[in-house]
Each structure stands twice: as structure tokens, then as C-alpha cells.
Short mmCIF file of C-alpha atoms in Angstrom, two decimals:
data_model
loop_
_atom_site.label_atom_id
_atom_site.label_comp_id
_atom_site.label_asym_id
_atom_site.label_seq_id
_atom_site.Cartn_x
_atom_site.Cartn_y
_atom_site.Cartn_z
CA UNK A 9 -10.16 12.74 12.14
CA UNK A 10 -10.45 13.62 8.34
CA UNK A 11 -12.91 11.77 6.12
CA UNK A 12 -13.24 12.09 2.21
CA UNK A 13 -14.94 10.31 -0.29
CA UNK A 14 -14.14 12.32 -3.32
CA UNK A 15 -16.76 15.04 -1.72
CA UNK A 16 -17.69 16.45 1.40
CA UNK A 17 -20.30 13.64 2.12
CA UNK A 18 -19.62 11.33 4.97
CA UNK A 19 -18.29 7.66 4.19
CA UNK A 20 -21.45 5.37 3.61
CA UNK A 21 -21.61 2.11 5.45
CA UNK A 22 -22.65 0.47 2.56
CA UNK A 23 -19.91 -1.28 0.41
CA UNK A 24 -19.16 -0.23 -3.23
CA UNK A 25 -20.41 -3.24 -5.10
CA UNK A 26 -17.31 -3.59 -7.55
CA UNK A 27 -14.56 -1.52 -6.37
CA UNK A 28 -12.09 -0.13 -9.18
CA UNK A 29 -8.76 -2.54 -9.37
CA UNK A 30 -6.35 0.48 -9.39
CA UNK A 31 -3.02 -0.64 -10.81
CA UNK A 32 0.30 0.57 -9.39
CA UNK A 33 1.08 2.72 -12.42
CA UNK A 34 -2.32 4.17 -12.33
CA UNK A 35 -1.94 5.41 -9.08
CA UNK A 36 1.63 6.92 -9.92
CA UNK A 37 -0.21 8.86 -12.58
CA UNK A 38 -3.03 10.08 -10.64
CA UNK A 39 -1.22 11.77 -7.78
CA UNK A 40 2.44 12.44 -8.96
CA UNK A 41 3.48 15.50 -11.22
CA UNK A 42 3.82 14.64 -14.98
CA UNK A 43 7.11 13.02 -15.67
CA UNK A 44 8.41 12.97 -12.35
CA UNK A 45 8.65 9.27 -11.59
CA UNK A 46 11.81 7.98 -10.94
CA UNK A 47 12.12 3.91 -10.11
CA UNK A 48 14.18 2.74 -7.63
CA UNK A 49 13.54 -0.96 -8.63
CA UNK A 50 16.20 -3.28 -9.22
CA UNK A 51 16.15 -6.80 -10.63
CA UNK A 52 14.53 -9.28 -8.19
CA UNK A 53 16.80 -12.11 -6.87
CA UNK A 54 14.74 -15.43 -6.23
CA UNK A 55 17.69 -17.77 -5.37
CA UNK A 56 17.15 -21.37 -5.98
CA UNK A 57 13.39 -22.07 -6.92
CA UNK A 58 11.31 -24.67 -8.38
CA UNK A 59 10.55 -24.82 -11.86
CA UNK A 60 6.82 -24.48 -11.11
CA UNK A 61 7.35 -21.29 -8.90
CA UNK A 62 9.74 -19.68 -11.86
CA UNK A 63 7.01 -20.29 -14.56
CA UNK A 64 4.43 -18.77 -12.15
CA UNK A 65 6.65 -15.64 -11.87
CA UNK A 66 7.24 -15.40 -15.39
CA UNK A 67 3.15 -15.50 -16.17
CA UNK A 68 2.83 -12.82 -13.41
CA UNK A 69 5.56 -10.50 -15.27
CA UNK A 70 3.54 -11.12 -18.68
CA UNK A 71 0.29 -10.37 -17.22
CA UNK A 72 1.14 -7.60 -14.91
CA UNK A 73 3.63 -5.70 -16.98
CA UNK A 74 5.74 -5.44 -13.92
CA UNK A 75 8.63 -7.54 -12.45
CA UNK A 76 7.23 -7.98 -9.01
CA UNK A 77 4.29 -7.45 -6.74
CA UNK A 78 5.32 -3.74 -5.77
CA UNK A 79 7.02 -1.15 -7.39
CA UNK A 80 9.08 1.57 -5.79
CA UNK A 81 10.64 5.00 -6.51
CA UNK A 82 10.23 8.64 -6.13
CA UNK A 83 8.47 11.64 -7.55
CA UNK A 84 6.82 15.13 -6.89
CA UNK A 85 3.59 16.20 -5.76
CA UNK A 86 2.88 19.88 -6.56
CA UNK A 87 6.69 20.18 -6.38
CA UNK A 88 7.22 18.21 -3.05
CA UNK A 89 9.60 15.28 -3.67
CA UNK A 90 8.05 11.99 -2.06
CA UNK A 91 8.91 8.16 -2.14
CA UNK A 92 6.22 5.83 -2.97
CA UNK A 93 5.87 1.96 -2.68
CA UNK A 94 2.89 0.61 -4.60
CA UNK A 95 1.62 -2.91 -4.75
CA UNK A 96 0.35 -4.42 -8.24
CA UNK A 97 -2.27 -6.91 -7.37
CA UNK A 98 -2.31 -8.51 -10.88
CA UNK A 99 1.12 -9.77 -9.99
CA UNK A 100 0.36 -13.01 -8.13
CA UNK A 101 -2.50 -11.20 -6.16
CA UNK A 102 0.09 -8.42 -5.03
CA UNK A 103 1.61 -11.35 -2.66
CA UNK A 104 4.58 -10.40 -0.58
CA UNK A 105 7.63 -12.92 -1.10
CA UNK A 106 11.16 -12.60 0.09
CA UNK A 107 12.36 -10.43 -3.06
CA UNK A 108 9.36 -8.23 -2.68
CA UNK A 109 10.04 -7.66 0.89
CA UNK A 110 13.52 -6.69 0.19
CA UNK A 111 12.48 -4.33 -2.38
CA UNK A 112 10.03 -2.48 0.13
CA UNK A 113 12.70 -2.54 2.74
CA UNK A 114 14.93 -0.96 0.50
CA UNK A 115 12.65 1.52 -0.60
CA UNK A 116 11.85 2.56 2.94
CA UNK A 117 15.71 2.75 3.91
CA UNK A 118 16.15 5.09 1.03
CA UNK A 119 13.34 7.12 1.58
CA UNK A 120 14.54 7.54 5.24
CA UNK A 121 18.21 8.37 3.96
CA UNK A 122 16.87 10.97 1.88
CA UNK A 123 14.48 12.43 4.34
CA UNK A 124 11.62 11.97 2.14
CA UNK A 125 7.98 11.69 2.91
CA UNK A 126 6.72 8.14 2.21
CA UNK A 127 3.55 7.00 0.48
CA UNK A 128 2.85 3.49 0.65
CA UNK A 129 -0.12 1.84 -1.15
CA UNK A 130 -0.75 -1.92 -0.58
CA UNK A 131 -3.06 -4.08 -2.64
CA UNK A 132 -2.24 -7.69 -1.63
CA UNK A 133 -3.57 -11.00 -0.30
CA UNK A 134 -0.70 -11.23 2.05
CA UNK A 135 2.52 -13.31 1.67
CA UNK A 136 3.39 -15.51 -1.03
CA UNK A 137 2.20 -19.21 -0.53
CA UNK A 138 4.99 -20.71 -2.60
CA UNK A 139 7.62 -19.23 0.01
CA UNK A 140 5.75 -20.08 3.22
CA UNK A 141 6.85 -18.89 6.80
CA UNK A 142 9.79 -17.29 5.59
CA UNK A 143 8.24 -14.67 3.58
CA UNK A 144 5.59 -13.88 6.48
CA UNK A 145 8.45 -13.30 8.99
CA UNK A 146 9.82 -10.33 6.54
CA UNK A 147 6.91 -8.56 7.51
CA UNK A 148 9.01 -7.94 10.72
CA UNK A 149 11.64 -6.31 9.07
CA UNK A 150 9.30 -4.22 7.09
CA UNK A 151 7.58 -2.95 10.02
CA UNK A 152 11.08 -2.24 11.50
CA UNK A 153 12.04 -0.06 8.76
CA UNK A 154 8.83 1.66 8.82
CA UNK A 155 9.55 2.68 12.45
CA UNK A 156 12.98 3.96 11.75
CA UNK A 157 11.58 6.09 9.24
CA UNK A 158 8.99 7.59 11.56
CA UNK A 159 11.63 7.67 14.27
CA UNK A 160 13.45 10.41 12.15
CA UNK A 161 9.97 12.50 12.31
CA UNK A 162 9.41 11.89 8.65
CA UNK A 163 5.92 11.36 7.31
CA UNK A 164 4.63 8.19 6.70
CA UNK A 165 1.32 8.03 4.69
CA UNK A 166 -0.95 4.88 3.64
CA UNK A 167 -3.54 4.65 1.07
CA UNK A 168 -5.13 1.06 1.11
CA UNK A 169 -6.46 -0.04 -2.14
CA UNK A 170 -8.83 -3.05 -2.90
CA UNK A 171 -8.15 -5.45 -1.53
CA UNK A 172 -5.61 -5.36 1.27
CA UNK A 173 -5.54 -8.31 3.65
CA UNK A 174 -3.16 -10.58 5.42
CA UNK A 175 0.49 -9.55 6.20
CA UNK A 176 0.43 -6.40 4.11
CA UNK A 177 -2.72 -4.92 6.22
CA UNK A 178 -1.15 -6.17 9.59
CA UNK A 179 2.24 -4.70 9.05
CA UNK A 180 2.94 -1.76 6.43
CA UNK A 181 -0.88 -1.17 5.93
CA UNK A 182 -1.43 -0.49 9.67
CA UNK A 183 1.18 1.87 10.71
CA UNK A 184 0.42 5.38 8.87
CA UNK A 185 0.52 8.71 10.59
CA UNK A 186 -2.27 8.99 8.26
CA UNK A 187 -4.28 6.38 6.64
CA UNK A 188 -6.86 6.30 3.79
CA UNK A 189 -8.78 3.83 1.80
CA UNK A 190 -10.08 3.53 -1.60
CA UNK A 191 -14.04 3.46 -1.55
CA UNK A 192 -15.34 -0.13 -1.07
CA UNK A 193 -11.81 -1.54 -0.65
CA UNK A 194 -11.95 -5.03 1.25
CA UNK A 195 -9.58 -4.52 4.30
CA UNK A 196 -8.75 -7.02 7.00
CA UNK A 197 -6.22 -9.63 8.27
CA UNK A 198 -8.12 -12.53 7.13
CA UNK A 199 -10.22 -12.23 3.90
CA UNK A 200 -14.16 -13.01 4.29
CA UNK A 201 -13.95 -16.37 2.77
CA UNK A 202 -11.23 -17.54 4.93
CA UNK A 203 -13.37 -16.10 8.08
CA UNK A 204 -16.20 -18.08 7.03
CA UNK A 205 -14.25 -21.36 6.24
CA UNK A 206 -12.60 -20.73 9.68
CA UNK A 207 -15.64 -19.86 11.85
CA UNK A 208 -18.44 -21.33 10.17
CA UNK A 209 -20.09 -18.03 9.96
CA UNK A 210 -19.97 -15.20 7.30
CA UNK A 211 -19.06 -11.88 8.21
CA UNK A 212 -21.75 -9.12 8.49
CA UNK A 213 -22.45 -7.03 5.25
CA UNK A 214 -19.72 -4.14 4.96
CA UNK A 215 -17.56 -4.95 7.99
CA UNK A 216 -14.59 -5.35 6.11
CA UNK A 217 -14.60 -2.26 3.98
CA UNK A 218 -12.69 1.32 4.33
CA UNK A 219 -16.24 2.95 5.03
CA UNK A 220 -16.87 0.91 7.94
CA UNK A 221 -13.15 1.31 9.23
CA UNK A 222 -13.22 4.99 8.90
CA UNK A 223 -16.83 5.10 10.77
CA UNK A 224 -15.18 3.47 13.73
CA UNK A 225 -11.84 5.24 13.87
CA UNK A 226 -9.49 2.62 12.55
CA UNK A 227 -8.55 4.53 9.82
CA UNK A 228 -8.66 8.39 8.86
CA UNK A 229 -11.03 8.28 5.77
CA UNK A 230 -12.11 7.31 2.28
CA UNK A 231 -10.78 9.15 -0.69
CA UNK A 232 -11.58 8.28 -4.36
CA UNK A 233 -8.64 7.87 -6.73
CA UNK A 234 -9.75 10.93 -8.40
CA UNK A 235 -9.31 13.07 -5.20
CA UNK A 236 -6.09 11.49 -4.13
CA UNK A 237 -3.62 14.16 -5.59
CA UNK A 238 -5.55 17.04 -4.06
CA UNK A 239 -5.80 15.32 -0.55
CA UNK A 240 -2.03 14.20 -0.49
CA UNK A 241 -1.00 18.00 -1.70
CA UNK A 242 -2.64 19.22 1.18
CA UNK A 243 -1.27 16.67 3.52
CA UNK A 244 2.33 16.96 2.45
CA UNK A 245 2.00 20.75 2.72
CA UNK A 246 0.81 20.46 6.06
CA UNK A 247 3.28 17.91 7.25
CA UNK A 248 6.27 20.08 5.73
CA UNK A 249 5.44 23.19 7.80
CA UNK A 250 8.42 23.86 9.82
CA UNK A 251 6.45 24.08 12.95
CA UNK A 252 5.06 20.61 12.31
CA UNK A 253 6.58 17.62 14.47
CA UNK A 254 5.44 14.16 13.21
CA UNK A 255 4.64 11.67 15.93
#
């Protein structure tokens, strides 16, 4: 197992008090070669939605500077072309609706068709409450697209950002060949407040952090944003070796 926290120090069980909220564009700027980003996004189609939901989407676009809760595209890391799917938490908490899911699925299919390594980085509270069960059901289609990508022996790398919970954690956030997390990131199927409301008991301190999951073998390590590019360069170099076969 590989464990990193921006240095050689093993990850701590103590949570970071206030993890950095890393935006999708911050992530892209941190890991990709300068001026290599090529967006794959097209305008989202929501169909017939309520005026209230349309207004919420408009406010989210203005607040976040993006048109949906994920952005997708391709760029290079030390010259290696990779596909990237990154959540934007400031857009309705990174929530996943039908249009978001279609964007994710289309990007995974394109990465597979172009035989590209795929780096995916969720930061999401789960599926979008305005869309209910149909939005949650599309997590199955995302997972199926990921498995088709992996069936082609193409690398699938995950970087979990703060926070990642709900359907995003249970589906595309949990299927990486290698999975790393942002220091102090809250990670889990249910958020800590939901767990407490459901069970009547608070979770133990630090249980839902990347450090805890790394220590117990659930993920492969914790990496600070500043160390991402160097670590993923090593991973892409290793996974692209001719003698390497991805599971």
C-alpha cells in the first residue's frame, strides 16, 4: 500500500480541523501541464423542470463559475494525456443530477474510446434532492461505465476531496485501481450529521476521514494537493509501462 501526506510521514488519525476546499479548476491547475486542458463539456439539458429548480441552477452557476457540478475533459501530466472528471462542490454541494450523470458517463466512455487513463475526483454530498430517486439510479450507469473502462485494462485513479459522501462515494468514488484522499477530507456513505440523526449516536472523532480509511486499508493513502502532480506522474509512468497489466 502507498501512503502519502505530502511527505514521508505516515497519515495521522487526527482529522484536519478545516480541510481546504479545493475547486475543480484548482485541481486541474495543480496536476495538469500548463495550457493542456481541453474541456469535453457540452451544455447540460434538464428537460422540463420547475421554476424553483431552474432558479437554483442559475444561482449555482453564478456562485461557482461553472455550468454543472462536474467538469470533464483531458490534458497532460508530464506529457502523458489523461482524462479528468472533477466535481465542483460550490455548485449545489457537488450534487449529482441526471445531467451531471450523463456528463460523467459521456466522459468515461470517451476516455475508454480514446484509451486514456482516467483520473476522477469527487467532492459531493450525493445525489440531487430536487431530482429524487431517478438521479440516484443513474449511479448504476456510472459504475457500469467505469467497469467497461477497467475491462479495457485502462488505469482508473481516484482522488477523494472534501467532502465526498452518498452516492458519489458509494459508486465512482470507490472503484479506483488506486484511491487517494485529500488530508482531513470527510468521506463516507452518510454524512456524520445524518448518521447521528439516524442512530441517535455521534460517530467517533476521525472515523470518516481519509487518514482513518488509509490506516484501515480502505484507500491507498492521503496526499496533500501540493503533492498531487508529482504522485500522479509516478503513477501514470508506472501504469503505462509495457509490462504492466491493470486489473
